Structures are given as C-alpha cells and as structure tokens.
Amino acid sequence: MAQQHFLTQFSDKPRYNTKAVAQETGVPADTFRAWERRYGVPRPQRTEGGHRLYSERDIATIRWLRDRTAEGLTISQAIALMTDGNEANLSWLSTAVDTEPHTWERLNSRLFSALTDFDSTRAEQILGEGFALYPMEEVFLKLVQPVMVEIGEQWHAGRITVTAEHFATQFVRRKLSSLFNTYNITDGRGLVLLACAPSEQHDLGVLMLAVFLVRHGWQVIYLGPEVPVRDLIDTVRHLQPDIVAVAASTTESATQLLEAGRAITALPPPTPHFGYGGRAFNLNPMLIQRMPGAFLGRDAQEAVDTIADLLSASR
C-alpha cells in the first residue's frame, strides 16, 4: 500500500500530547479525537494516567487526512482512500517520496513566491504540504531555511523589497515561536541557554535551534538577538546552564563572540560548555580557529547532535 509505505518513514514512538498535535497540524483536537473514535485513525497510545500520546506517524496521518478533506473528500472517503490499497489512487504519495529532490525544488519555488507575494495563507498551505510529507526538522532545513537565504540574497541584490523580506521573516518567526511555546518544557535533559551576538539581529537560525532542542527533550532558555556580553555573563552566573550557545551571521558579530566565549569558559565551576555557530562560521571556517569552545555545526540538526555529544561526554 502506498500510504503504508509513505508512513513508514515516520517514527511510531509516542511522544506528543494532544495540544502539540493540534498546534502542528492545525486540526482541532476534537476533530481528530472524533476520527479516532469512529474510524480508529489515528492510533495514539495512552499514558498510565490515560492521556493520549501521539507519534510522528500519527501526525503525518492527521495532516494527510486534513489535506484530503480540504480537497473536497469526506473524512470517510479519505480514510477509505488511505486504507484501500489502491496504488493508482495513491500514486502521488509514492512519487513525492521517491523524487525528493524535485519535490523540495517545487516546494521551495512555491514558498518563495508566496512569501514575496505577501500571501501568508498560501505559505501556510505549502508548509502544511511539506509537513504532511516529511518530518518537521527536514521541512525547516530543506524548505524554510533555503528559501529564507534566497530571500535575503535577493533583497541584498535589490530584486525584492525590504518589506517583502520583513514579511517573510516575521512569518517564519511566528511559526517557530508557536512551535517553541508548544514544546518548551520546564525540565529536561539539560538546560541550554541560546543567544545571538551583541550586534546580531538575525535570530531565525537560533530560534530554529531552540525548536529542535525542545523537540528532543532539552530545556531551553531563548534570549533572542543582540544580547550584550555583560548581560549574557550575568545571566549565565545566575542560571548556571549546562551549555551556552551563541550565533553570528557576520564576521563583525562573530568577532564579538570572542569576548563572550573567553569570559564564559573562564567562569568558576560548574563551568558551562560554550558553543557557537551561524552563517559567519559556515562562510569563513578560519573564524573557528580563533574561538574558544565548540563549533556546533553547520545547521540546527548538527547543533542538536553536537550539544548532546558535549553533555554526554561531560557526564
């Protein structure tokens, strides 16, 4: 069955509560609970206290059903289509999975057009299509991030207006902030403090890292753009995080991190790990040689893995 083949790429590990699923899919909780009662889809597991826990596979199923009903099918027709084993009816699913490079290119082009046309409704629909096909992290790394880089480059070249760039940035920031607030926890695998360099205004990459971390069970305190070094150090002394991660997109802002890194790594025990990353270090790896601490990687997923390795080694 094509639908079954499609779903096997998603984890069936139960980890998301009802509120998180409603936030990610845009489907009201009452709706997909009604689907569960009547049709047995999705299939959440339950905690000892009786609360539902959903997997990535459940979320993908809900998104797929949402999109089919949006196209005009009834929910019973959509579920029948999903489960009837008709390969012809579901050929678009296997095509989307098997021709991933073409699919990402198509999604990128459409999202770029929607954002530069100030069309948030269409942008939401395109993101929804991406989330229905791929895990959330892949959508941000292979769709949202490349599109935002392209928009930034087009703005610098004078091909799109600053208002279009601002609209796109705020659209993505709202999406990331919403996800961060949904998943953020008060206790977790460790405390990570995230910030941007003192003159760094571009914080989408750090906010994306914050979302990835909370989805992997880390407790995150996100300080945002333009954090002065002195205030950062005071906050580190007060909170005593396990790791301090800072970002810079330009050589100027990366240079400012030298002071922060030296001050943090010189703190008395318990001294937090100091990590850094951002576009400046990706474009100019020579900067890495000057920095104390650990380079976290070229993107948010690499940063998540590096942070896990740092804290695992220290424990």
PDB file of C-alpha atoms in Angstrom:
ATOM      1  CA  MET A   1       0.000   0.000   0.000  1.00  0.00           C
ATOM      2  CA  ALA A   2       1.423   3.374  -0.960  1.00  0.00           C
ATOM      3  CA  GLN A   3       0.072   5.082   2.109  1.00  0.00           C
ATOM      4  CA  GLN A   4       1.632   2.456   4.360  1.00  0.00           C
ATOM      5  CA  HIS A   5       4.970   2.885   2.518  1.00  0.00           C
ATOM      6  CA  PHE A   6       4.686   6.641   2.989  1.00  0.00           C
ATOM      7  CA  LEU A   7       4.054   6.370   6.736  1.00  0.00           C
ATOM      8  CA  THR A   8       6.944   4.006   7.467  1.00  0.00           C
ATOM      9  CA  GLN A   9       9.432   6.880   7.176  1.00  0.00           C
ATOM     10  CA  PHE A  10       7.919   8.415  10.324  1.00  0.00           C
ATOM     11  CA  SER A  11       8.615   7.236  13.848  1.00  0.00           C
ATOM     12  CA  ASP A  12       5.823   5.425  15.673  1.00  0.00           C
ATOM     13  CA  LYS A  13       7.277   6.341  19.085  1.00  0.00           C
ATOM     14  CA  PRO A  14       4.582   8.071  21.196  1.00  0.00           C
ATOM     15  CA  ARG A  15       5.848  11.446  22.408  1.00  0.00           C
ATOM     16  CA  TYR A  16       3.434  14.316  21.584  1.00  0.00           C
ATOM     17  CA  ASN A  17       0.426  15.380  23.621  1.00  0.00           C
ATOM     18  CA  THR A  18      -2.905  16.441  22.138  1.00  0.00           C
ATOM     19  CA  LYS A  19      -2.139  20.158  22.285  1.00  0.00           C
ATOM     20  CA  ALA A  20       1.135  19.714  20.391  1.00  0.00           C
ATOM     21  CA  VAL A  21      -0.569  17.688  17.655  1.00  0.00           C
ATOM     22  CA  ALA A  22      -3.326  20.280  17.220  1.00  0.00           C
ATOM     23  CA  GLN A  23      -0.688  23.029  17.003  1.00  0.00           C
ATOM     24  CA  GLU A  24       1.428  21.216  14.398  1.00  0.00           C
ATOM     25  CA  THR A  25      -1.417  20.031  12.175  1.00  0.00           C
ATOM     26  CA  GLY A  26      -3.903  22.877  12.519  1.00  0.00           C
ATOM     27  CA  VAL A  27      -6.622  20.278  13.103  1.00  0.00           C
ATOM     28  CA  PRO A  28      -8.705  20.843  16.263  1.00  0.00           C
ATOM     29  CA  ALA A  29      -8.233  18.193  18.928  1.00  0.00           C
ATOM     30  CA  ASP A  30     -11.968  17.453  18.980  1.00  0.00           C
ATOM     31  CA  THR A  31     -11.798  16.646  15.275  1.00  0.00           C
ATOM     32  CA  PHE A  32      -9.013  14.071  15.282  1.00  0.00           C
ATOM     33  CA  ARG A  33     -10.317  12.544  18.515  1.00  0.00           C
ATOM     34  CA  ALA A  34     -13.651  12.068  16.700  1.00  0.00           C
ATOM     35  CA  TRP A  35     -11.781  10.399  13.809  1.00  0.00           C
ATOM     36  CA  GLU A  36     -10.142   8.080  16.329  1.00  0.00           C
ATOM     37  CA  ARG A  37     -13.443   7.133  17.969  1.00  0.00           C
ATOM     38  CA  ARG A  38     -15.312   6.492  14.722  1.00  0.00           C
ATOM     39  CA  TYR A  39     -12.624   5.157  12.374  1.00  0.00           C
ATOM     40  CA  GLY A  40      -9.749   4.070  14.616  1.00  0.00           C
ATOM     41  CA  VAL A  41      -7.423   6.639  12.991  1.00  0.00           C
ATOM     42  CA  PRO A  42      -5.073   7.951  14.306  1.00  0.00           C
ATOM     43  CA  ARG A  43      -3.925   5.377  16.880  1.00  0.00           C
ATOM     44  CA  PRO A  44      -2.387   7.191  19.870  1.00  0.00           C
ATOM     45  CA  GLN A  45      -1.074   5.309  22.855  1.00  0.00           C
ATOM     46  CA  ARG A  46      -2.007   6.281  26.390  1.00  0.00           C
ATOM     47  CA  THR A  47      -0.026   7.106  29.489  1.00  0.00           C
ATOM     48  CA  GLU A  48      -0.705   5.416  32.811  1.00  0.00           C
ATOM     49  CA  GLY A  49      -2.919   8.393  33.605  1.00  0.00           C
ATOM     50  CA  GLY A  50      -4.975   7.820  30.462  1.00  0.00           C
ATOM     51  CA  HIS A  51      -3.639  10.774  28.428  1.00  0.00           C
ATOM     52  CA  ARG A  52      -3.127  10.324  24.699  1.00  0.00           C
ATOM     53  CA  LEU A  53       0.408  10.394  23.279  1.00  0.00           C
ATOM     54  CA  TYR A  54       0.856  10.662  19.516  1.00  0.00           C
ATOM     55  CA  SER A  55       3.773   9.712  17.276  1.00  0.00           C
ATOM     56  CA  GLU A  56       5.253  11.387  14.203  1.00  0.00           C
ATOM     57  CA  ARG A  57       3.353   8.761  12.213  1.00  0.00           C
ATOM     58  CA  ASP A  58       0.062   9.813  13.806  1.00  0.00           C
ATOM     59  CA  ILE A  59       0.820  13.453  12.988  1.00  0.00           C
ATOM     60  CA  ALA A  60       1.589  12.589   9.342  1.00  0.00           C
ATOM     61  CA  THR A  61      -1.683  10.663   9.134  1.00  0.00           C
ATOM     62  CA  ILE A  62      -3.700  13.581  10.519  1.00  0.00           C
ATOM     63  CA  ARG A  63      -2.058  16.003   8.074  1.00  0.00           C
ATOM     64  CA  TRP A  64      -2.783  13.709   5.140  1.00  0.00           C
ATOM     65  CA  LEU A  65      -6.436  13.361   6.131  1.00  0.00           C
ATOM     66  CA  ARG A  66      -6.678  17.122   6.670  1.00  0.00           C
ATOM     67  CA  ASP A  67      -5.424  17.818   3.158  1.00  0.00           C
ATOM     68  CA  ARG A  68      -7.720  15.272   1.520  1.00  0.00           C
ATOM     69  CA  THR A  69     -10.789  16.738   3.241  1.00  0.00           C
ATOM     70  CA  ALA A  70      -9.622  20.213   2.205  1.00  0.00           C
ATOM     71  CA  GLU A  71      -9.655  18.940  -1.387  1.00  0.00           C
ATOM     72  CA  GLY A  72     -13.337  18.026  -1.019  1.00  0.00           C
ATOM     73  CA  LEU A  73     -13.366  14.421   0.197  1.00  0.00           C
ATOM     74  CA  THR A  74     -15.432  13.453   3.198  1.00  0.00           C
ATOM     75  CA  ILE A  75     -13.432  12.037   6.089  1.00  0.00           C
ATOM     76  CA  SER A  76     -14.868   8.553   5.444  1.00  0.00           C
ATOM     77  CA  GLN A  77     -13.786   8.778   1.782  1.00  0.00           C
ATOM     78  CA  ALA A  78     -10.305   9.967   2.789  1.00  0.00           C
ATOM     79  CA  ILE A  79      -9.844   7.116   5.265  1.00  0.00           C
ATOM     80  CA  ALA A  80     -11.121   4.611   2.693  1.00  0.00           C
ATOM     81  CA  LEU A  81      -8.624   6.004   0.181  1.00  0.00           C
ATOM     82  CA  MET A  82      -5.860   5.707   2.756  1.00  0.00           C
ATOM     83  CA  THR A  83      -6.616   2.097   3.577  1.00  0.00           C
ATOM     84  CA  ASP A  84      -7.967   0.518   0.391  1.00  0.00           C
ATOM     85  CA  GLY A  85      -4.587  -0.404  -1.044  1.00  0.00           C
ATOM     86  CA  ASN A  86      -5.259   1.173  -4.441  1.00  0.00           C
ATOM     87  CA  GLU A  87      -1.793   2.093  -5.716  1.00  0.00           C
ATOM     88  CA  ALA A  88      -3.189   4.186  -8.577  1.00  0.00           C
ATOM     89  CA  ASN A  89      -5.236   6.366  -6.259  1.00  0.00           C
ATOM     90  CA  LEU A  90      -2.203   6.992  -4.034  1.00  0.00           C
ATOM     91  CA  SER A  91       0.470   7.265  -6.714  1.00  0.00           C
ATOM     92  CA  TRP A  92       1.100  10.910  -5.853  1.00  0.00           C
ATOM     93  CA  LEU A  93       2.365   9.818  -2.431  1.00  0.00           C
ATOM     94  CA  SER A  94       4.997   7.404  -3.697  1.00  0.00           C
ATOM     95  CA  THR A  95       6.058   9.922  -6.322  1.00  0.00           C
ATOM     96  CA  ALA A  96       6.547  12.595  -3.669  1.00  0.00           C
ATOM     97  CA  VAL A  97       8.693  10.263  -1.583  1.00  0.00           C
ATOM     98  CA  ASP A  98      10.725   8.728  -4.400  1.00  0.00           C
ATOM     99  CA  THR A  99      11.511  12.020  -6.195  1.00  0.00           C
ATOM    100  CA  GLU A 100      12.502  14.046  -3.153  1.00  0.00           C
ATOM    101  CA  PRO A 101      14.942  16.473  -4.879  1.00  0.00           C
ATOM    102  CA  HIS A 102      12.258  17.501  -7.375  1.00  0.00           C
ATOM    103  CA  THR A 103       9.714  17.810  -4.585  1.00  0.00           C
ATOM    104  CA  TRP A 104      11.927  20.072  -2.463  1.00  0.00           C
ATOM    105  CA  GLU A 105      12.683  22.232  -5.514  1.00  0.00           C
ATOM    106  CA  ARG A 106       8.990  22.565  -6.253  1.00  0.00           C
ATOM    107  CA  LEU A 107       8.111  23.394  -2.656  1.00  0.00           C
ATOM    108  CA  ASN A 108      10.951  25.915  -2.403  1.00  0.00           C
ATOM    109  CA  SER A 109       9.850  27.749  -5.527  1.00  0.00           C
ATOM    110  CA  ARG A 110       6.246  27.892  -4.373  1.00  0.00           C
ATOM    111  CA  LEU A 111       7.104  29.064  -0.853  1.00  0.00           C
ATOM    112  CA  PHE A 112       9.442  31.754  -2.195  1.00  0.00           C
ATOM    113  CA  SER A 113       6.664  33.058  -4.442  1.00  0.00           C
ATOM    114  CA  ALA A 114       4.074  33.003  -1.669  1.00  0.00           C
ATOM    115  CA  LEU A 115       6.245  34.883   0.808  1.00  0.00           C
ATOM    116  CA  THR A 116       7.415  37.513  -1.670  1.00  0.00           C
ATOM    117  CA  ASP A 117       3.767  37.966  -2.737  1.00  0.00           C
ATOM    118  CA  PHE A 118       2.795  38.632   0.923  1.00  0.00           C
ATOM    119  CA  ASP A 119       0.453  35.638   0.785  1.00  0.00           C
ATOM    120  CA  SER A 120       0.509  34.058   4.259  1.00  0.00           C
ATOM    121  CA  THR A 121      -2.461  31.775   3.512  1.00  0.00           C
ATOM    122  CA  ARG A 122      -0.691  30.184   0.559  1.00  0.00           C
ATOM    123  CA  ALA A 123       2.566  29.975   2.522  1.00  0.00           C
ATOM    124  CA  GLU A 124       0.739  28.124   5.309  1.00  0.00           C
ATOM    125  CA  GLN A 125      -0.715  25.680   2.776  1.00  0.00           C
ATOM    126  CA  ILE A 126       2.720  24.990   1.290  1.00  0.00           C
ATOM    127  CA  LEU A 127       4.237  24.401   4.715  1.00  0.00           C
ATOM    128  CA  GLY A 128       1.321  22.108   5.502  1.00  0.00           C
ATOM    129  CA  GLU A 129       2.097  20.078   2.390  1.00  0.00           C
ATOM    130  CA  GLY A 130       5.727  19.824   3.463  1.00  0.00           C
ATOM    131  CA  PHE A 131       4.810  18.768   6.995  1.00  0.00           C
ATOM    132  CA  ALA A 132       2.438  16.142   5.592  1.00  0.00           C
ATOM    133  CA  LEU A 133       5.254  14.548   3.588  1.00  0.00           C
ATOM    134  CA  TYR A 134       8.340  14.989   5.755  1.00  0.00           C
ATOM    135  CA  PRO A 135       9.420  15.297   9.404  1.00  0.00           C
ATOM    136  CA  MET A 136       9.343  18.816  10.792  1.00  0.00           C
ATOM    137  CA  GLU A 137      13.128  19.205  11.024  1.00  0.00           C
ATOM    138  CA  GLU A 138      13.540  18.348   7.343  1.00  0.00           C
ATOM    139  CA  VAL A 139      10.929  20.916   6.343  1.00  0.00           C
ATOM    140  CA  PHE A 140      12.780  23.682   8.149  1.00  0.00           C
ATOM    141  CA  LEU A 141      16.237  22.636   6.947  1.00  0.00           C
ATOM    142  CA  LYS A 142      15.369  21.806   3.311  1.00  0.00           C
ATOM    143  CA  LEU A 143      12.483  24.189   2.672  1.00  0.00           C
ATOM    144  CA  VAL A 144      12.250  27.135   5.066  1.00  0.00           C
ATOM    145  CA  GLN A 145      15.965  27.774   5.555  1.00  0.00           C
ATOM    146  CA  PRO A 146      16.954  27.729   1.854  1.00  0.00           C
ATOM    147  CA  VAL A 147      14.001  29.947   0.954  1.00  0.00           C
ATOM    148  CA  MET A 148      14.937  32.496   3.628  1.00  0.00           C
ATOM    149  CA  VAL A 149      18.550  32.512   2.448  1.00  0.00           C
ATOM    150  CA  GLU A 150      17.363  33.116  -1.121  1.00  0.00           C
ATOM    151  CA  ILE A 151      15.053  35.918   0.017  1.00  0.00           C
ATOM    152  CA  GLY A 152      17.917  37.551   1.907  1.00  0.00           C
ATOM    153  CA  GLU A 153      20.199  37.346  -1.112  1.00  0.00           C
ATOM    154  CA  GLN A 154      17.518  38.725  -3.438  1.00  0.00           C
ATOM    155  CA  TRP A 155      16.929  41.615  -1.052  1.00  0.00           C
ATOM    156  CA  HIS A 156      20.654  42.442  -0.884  1.00  0.00           C
ATOM    157  CA  ALA A 157      20.740  42.380  -4.692  1.00  0.00           C
ATOM    158  CA  GLY A 158      17.818  44.810  -4.837  1.00  0.00           C
ATOM    159  CA  ARG A 159      15.493  42.352  -6.576  1.00  0.00           C
ATOM    160  CA  ILE A 160      12.867  42.286  -3.808  1.00  0.00           C
ATOM    161  CA  THR A 161      11.830  44.976  -1.359  1.00  0.00           C
ATOM    162  CA  VAL A 162      12.756  45.217   2.293  1.00  0.00           C
ATOM    163  CA  THR A 163       9.058  44.918   3.124  1.00  0.00           C
ATOM    164  CA  ALA A 164       8.915  41.508   1.412  1.00  0.00           C
ATOM    165  CA  GLU A 165      11.979  40.374   3.349  1.00  0.00           C
ATOM    166  CA  HIS A 166      10.461  41.597   6.620  1.00  0.00           C
ATOM    167  CA  PHE A 167       7.137  39.902   5.856  1.00  0.00           C
ATOM    168  CA  ALA A 168       8.858  36.582   5.184  1.00  0.00           C
ATOM    169  CA  THR A 169      10.997  36.858   8.313  1.00  0.00           C
ATOM    170  CA  GLN A 170       8.024  37.612  10.537  1.00  0.00           C
ATOM    171  CA  PHE A 171       6.019  34.758   9.007  1.00  0.00           C
ATOM    172  CA  VAL A 172       8.767  32.255   9.806  1.00  0.00           C
ATOM    173  CA  ARG A 173       9.400  33.769  13.247  1.00  0.00           C
ATOM    174  CA  ARG A 174       5.721  33.375  14.161  1.00  0.00           C
ATOM    175  CA  LYS A 175       5.768  29.745  13.065  1.00  0.00           C
ATOM    176  CA  LEU A 176       8.934  28.948  15.030  1.00  0.00           C
ATOM    177  CA  SER A 177       7.787  30.865  18.116  1.00  0.00           C
ATOM    178  CA  SER A 178       4.493  29.000  18.121  1.00  0.00           C
ATOM    179  CA  LEU A 179       6.266  25.644  17.934  1.00  0.00           C
ATOM    180  CA  PHE A 180       8.745  26.653  20.625  1.00  0.00           C
ATOM    181  CA  ASN A 181       5.958  27.654  23.004  1.00  0.00           C
ATOM    182  CA  THR A 182       4.127  24.394  22.283  1.00  0.00           C
ATOM    183  CA  TYR A 183       7.049  22.084  23.010  1.00  0.00           C
ATOM    184  CA  ASN A 184       9.044  24.045  25.597  1.00  0.00           C
ATOM    185  CA  ILE A 185       9.367  22.360  28.980  1.00  0.00           C
ATOM    186  CA  THR A 186      10.480  23.409  32.457  1.00  0.00           C
ATOM    187  CA  ASP A 187      12.599  20.310  32.994  1.00  0.00           C
ATOM    188  CA  GLY A 188      14.505  18.146  30.575  1.00  0.00           C
ATOM    189  CA  ARG A 189      17.756  16.509  29.553  1.00  0.00           C
ATOM    190  CA  GLY A 190      19.731  19.641  30.400  1.00  0.00           C
ATOM    191  CA  LEU A 191      19.499  23.423  30.362  1.00  0.00           C
ATOM    192  CA  VAL A 192      20.625  25.190  27.188  1.00  0.00           C
ATOM    193  CA  LEU A 193      20.932  28.978  27.029  1.00  0.00           C
ATOM    194  CA  LEU A 194      20.607  30.356  23.475  1.00  0.00           C
ATOM    195  CA  ALA A 195      21.520  33.863  22.356  1.00  0.00           C
ATOM    196  CA  CYS A 196      22.794  35.964  19.457  1.00  0.00           C
ATOM    197  CA  ALA A 197      25.942  38.094  19.411  1.00  0.00           C
ATOM    198  CA  PRO A 198      25.624  41.695  20.708  1.00  0.00           C
ATOM    199  CA  SER A 199      25.107  43.220  17.241  1.00  0.00           C
ATOM    200  CA  GLU A 200      23.395  40.203  15.674  1.00  0.00           C
ATOM    201  CA  GLN A 201      19.817  40.923  14.599  1.00  0.00           C
ATOM    202  CA  HIS A 202      19.188  37.767  12.559  1.00  0.00           C
ATOM    203  CA  ASP A 203      17.854  35.223  15.042  1.00  0.00           C
ATOM    204  CA  LEU A 204      15.824  32.781  12.925  1.00  0.00           C
ATOM    205  CA  GLY A 205      18.622  30.212  12.955  1.00  0.00           C
ATOM    206  CA  VAL A 206      18.888  30.334  16.752  1.00  0.00           C
ATOM    207  CA  LEU A 207      15.117  30.171  17.131  1.00  0.00           C
ATOM    208  CA  MET A 208      15.086  27.136  14.837  1.00  0.00           C
ATOM    209  CA  LEU A 209      17.717  25.507  17.049  1.00  0.00           C
ATOM    210  CA  ALA A 210      15.557  26.270  20.090  1.00  0.00           C
ATOM    211  CA  VAL A 211      12.613  24.436  18.484  1.00  0.00           C
ATOM    212  CA  PHE A 212      14.753  21.431  17.521  1.00  0.00           C
ATOM    213  CA  LEU A 213      16.177  21.208  21.045  1.00  0.00           C
ATOM    214  CA  VAL A 214      12.848  21.302  22.869  1.00  0.00           C
ATOM    215  CA  ARG A 215      11.504  18.662  20.486  1.00  0.00           C
ATOM    216  CA  HIS A 216      14.410  16.460  21.608  1.00  0.00           C
ATOM    217  CA  GLY A 217      13.648  16.963  25.276  1.00  0.00           C
ATOM    218  CA  TRP A 218      16.048  19.768  26.230  1.00  0.00           C
ATOM    219  CA  GLN A 219      15.084  22.656  28.476  1.00  0.00           C
ATOM    220  CA  VAL A 220      15.824  25.871  26.586  1.00  0.00           C
ATOM    221  CA  ILE A 221      16.018  29.499  27.604  1.00  0.00           C
ATOM    222  CA  TYR A 222      15.990  31.649  24.474  1.00  0.00           C
ATOM    223  CA  LEU A 223      17.360  35.186  24.821  1.00  0.00           C
ATOM    224  CA  GLY A 224      16.994  36.321  21.214  1.00  0.00           C
ATOM    225  CA  PRO A 225      19.007  38.853  19.164  1.00  0.00           C
ATOM    226  CA  GLU A 226      21.554  41.477  20.240  1.00  0.00           C
ATOM    227  CA  VAL A 227      22.443  40.169  23.701  1.00  0.00           C
ATOM    228  CA  PRO A 228      25.192  42.289  25.359  1.00  0.00           C
ATOM    229  CA  VAL A 229      28.146  40.271  26.620  1.00  0.00           C
ATOM    230  CA  ARG A 230      27.953  41.614  30.174  1.00  0.00           C
ATOM    231  CA  ASP A 231      24.259  40.764  30.451  1.00  0.00           C
ATOM    232  CA  LEU A 232      24.890  37.319  28.976  1.00  0.00           C
ATOM    233  CA  ILE A 233      27.600  36.592  31.559  1.00  0.00           C
ATOM    234  CA  ASP A 234      25.377  37.776  34.423  1.00  0.00           C
ATOM    235  CA  THR A 235      22.582  35.511  33.177  1.00  0.00           C
ATOM    236  CA  VAL A 236      24.946  32.544  32.915  1.00  0.00           C
ATOM    237  CA  ARG A 237      26.109  33.079  36.503  1.00  0.00           C
ATOM    238  CA  HIS A 238      22.500  33.261  37.678  1.00  0.00           C
ATOM    239  CA  LEU A 239      21.051  30.300  35.740  1.00  0.00           C
ATOM    240  CA  GLN A 240      24.131  28.023  35.611  1.00  0.00           C
ATOM    241  CA  PRO A 241      23.109  26.328  32.338  1.00  0.00           C
ATOM    242  CA  ASP A 242      24.757  23.171  31.049  1.00  0.00           C
ATOM    243  CA  ILE A 243      25.644  24.855  27.776  1.00  0.00           C
ATOM    244  CA  VAL A 244      25.648  28.380  26.357  1.00  0.00           C
ATOM    245  CA  ALA A 245      25.142  28.503  22.592  1.00  0.00           C
ATOM    246  CA  VAL A 246      25.550  31.753  20.667  1.00  0.00           C
ATOM    247  CA  ALA A 247      25.219  32.642  16.992  1.00  0.00           C
ATOM    248  CA  ALA A 248      26.600  35.132  14.498  1.00  0.00           C
ATOM    249  CA  SER A 249      25.892  35.683  10.808  1.00  0.00           C
ATOM    250  CA  THR A 250      28.615  38.241  10.002  1.00  0.00           C
ATOM    251  CA  THR A 251      32.348  38.455  10.651  1.00  0.00           C
ATOM    252  CA  GLU A 252      31.776  41.518  12.849  1.00  0.00           C
ATOM    253  CA  SER A 253      29.273  39.778  15.094  1.00  0.00           C
ATOM    254  CA  ALA A 254      31.387  36.602  15.171  1.00  0.00           C
ATOM    255  CA  THR A 255      34.351  38.627  16.432  1.00  0.00           C
ATOM    256  CA  GLN A 256      32.188  39.880  19.294  1.00  0.00           C
ATOM    257  CA  LEU A 257      31.719  36.294  20.438  1.00  0.00           C
ATOM    258  CA  LEU A 258      35.403  36.026  21.294  1.00  0.00           C
ATOM    259  CA  GLU A 259      34.872  38.111  24.421  1.00  0.00           C
ATOM    260  CA  ALA A 260      31.801  36.138  25.427  1.00  0.00           C
ATOM    261  CA  GLY A 261      33.495  32.786  24.861  1.00  0.00           C
ATOM    262  CA  ARG A 262      36.591  33.693  26.826  1.00  0.00           C
ATOM    263  CA  ALA A 263      34.544  35.048  29.727  1.00  0.00           C
ATOM    264  CA  ILE A 264      32.244  32.018  29.883  1.00  0.00           C
ATOM    265  CA  THR A 265      34.999  29.418  29.648  1.00  0.00           C
ATOM    266  CA  ALA A 266      36.871  31.270  32.446  1.00  0.00           C
ATOM    267  CA  LEU A 267      33.939  31.083  34.889  1.00  0.00           C
ATOM    268  CA  PRO A 268      34.497  29.030  38.064  1.00  0.00           C
ATOM    269  CA  PRO A 269      32.882  25.576  38.319  1.00  0.00           C
ATOM    270  CA  PRO A 270      30.339  24.498  37.435  1.00  0.00           C
ATOM    271  CA  THR A 271      31.557  25.986  34.167  1.00  0.00           C
ATOM    272  CA  PRO A 272      29.073  25.571  31.297  1.00  0.00           C
ATOM    273  CA  HIS A 273      30.075  24.384  27.876  1.00  0.00           C
ATOM    274  CA  PHE A 274      30.387  27.205  25.348  1.00  0.00           C
ATOM    275  CA  GLY A 275      29.217  26.547  21.807  1.00  0.00           C
ATOM    276  CA  TYR A 276      28.810  28.754  18.768  1.00  0.00           C
ATOM    277  CA  GLY A 277      27.659  28.669  15.172  1.00  0.00           C
ATOM    278  CA  GLY A 278      25.954  30.620  12.438  1.00  0.00           C
ATOM    279  CA  ARG A 279      26.371  31.696   8.852  1.00  0.00           C
ATOM    280  CA  ALA A 280      29.586  33.626   9.599  1.00  0.00           C
ATOM    281  CA  PHE A 281      31.404  30.430  10.592  1.00  0.00           C
ATOM    282  CA  ASN A 282      29.941  28.449   7.686  1.00  0.00           C
ATOM    283  CA  LEU A 283      31.205  31.008   5.170  1.00  0.00           C
ATOM    284  CA  ASN A 284      34.565  31.602   6.868  1.00  0.00           C
ATOM    285  CA  PRO A 285      35.815  28.475   8.689  1.00  0.00           C
ATOM    286  CA  MET A 286      39.023  30.341   9.625  1.00  0.00           C
ATOM    287  CA  LEU A 287      36.981  32.096  12.318  1.00  0.00           C
ATOM    288  CA  ILE A 288      36.563  28.757  14.091  1.00  0.00           C
ATOM    289  CA  GLN A 289      40.284  28.564  14.814  1.00  0.00           C
ATOM    290  CA  ARG A 290      40.116  31.741  16.902  1.00  0.00           C
ATOM    291  CA  MET A 291      37.120  30.811  19.016  1.00  0.00           C
ATOM    292  CA  PRO A 292      37.135  29.093  22.396  1.00  0.00           C
ATOM    293  CA  GLY A 293      34.590  26.382  22.981  1.00  0.00           C
ATOM    294  CA  ALA A 294      32.987  24.099  20.405  1.00  0.00           C
ATOM    295  CA  PHE A 295      31.725  24.782  16.895  1.00  0.00           C
ATOM    296  CA  LEU A 296      28.199  23.366  16.959  1.00  0.00           C
ATOM    297  CA  GLY A 297      27.842  22.593  13.261  1.00  0.00           C
ATOM    298  CA  ARG A 298      26.552  23.982  10.003  1.00  0.00           C
ATOM    299  CA  ASP A 299      22.837  23.758  10.775  1.00  0.00           C
ATOM    300  CA  ALA A 300      20.381  23.298  13.619  1.00  0.00           C
ATOM    301  CA  GLN A 301      20.293  19.489  13.390  1.00  0.00           C
ATOM    302  CA  GLU A 302      24.092  19.248  13.608  1.00  0.00           C
ATOM    303  CA  ALA A 303      23.961  21.626  16.584  1.00  0.00           C
ATOM    304  CA  VAL A 304      21.451  19.389  18.389  1.00  0.00           C
ATOM    305  CA  ASP A 305      23.729  16.375  17.883  1.00  0.00           C
ATOM    306  CA  THR A 306      26.846  18.279  19.000  1.00  0.00           C
ATOM    307  CA  ILE A 307      25.146  19.564  22.143  1.00  0.00           C
ATOM    308  CA  ALA A 308      24.075  16.026  23.017  1.00  0.00           C
ATOM    309  CA  ASP A 309      27.642  14.771  22.490  1.00  0.00           C
ATOM    310  CA  LEU A 310      29.158  17.579  24.617  1.00  0.00           C
ATOM    311  CA  LEU A 311      26.912  16.960  27.572  1.00  0.00           C
ATOM    312  CA  SER A 312      27.113  13.192  27.285  1.00  0.00           C
ATOM    313  CA  ALA A 313      30.914  13.307  27.363  1.00  0.00           C
ATOM    314  CA  SER A 314      30.996  15.648  30.375  1.00  0.00           C
ATOM    315  CA  ARG A 315      28.691  13.365  32.371  1.00  0.00           C
TER     316      ARG A 315
END
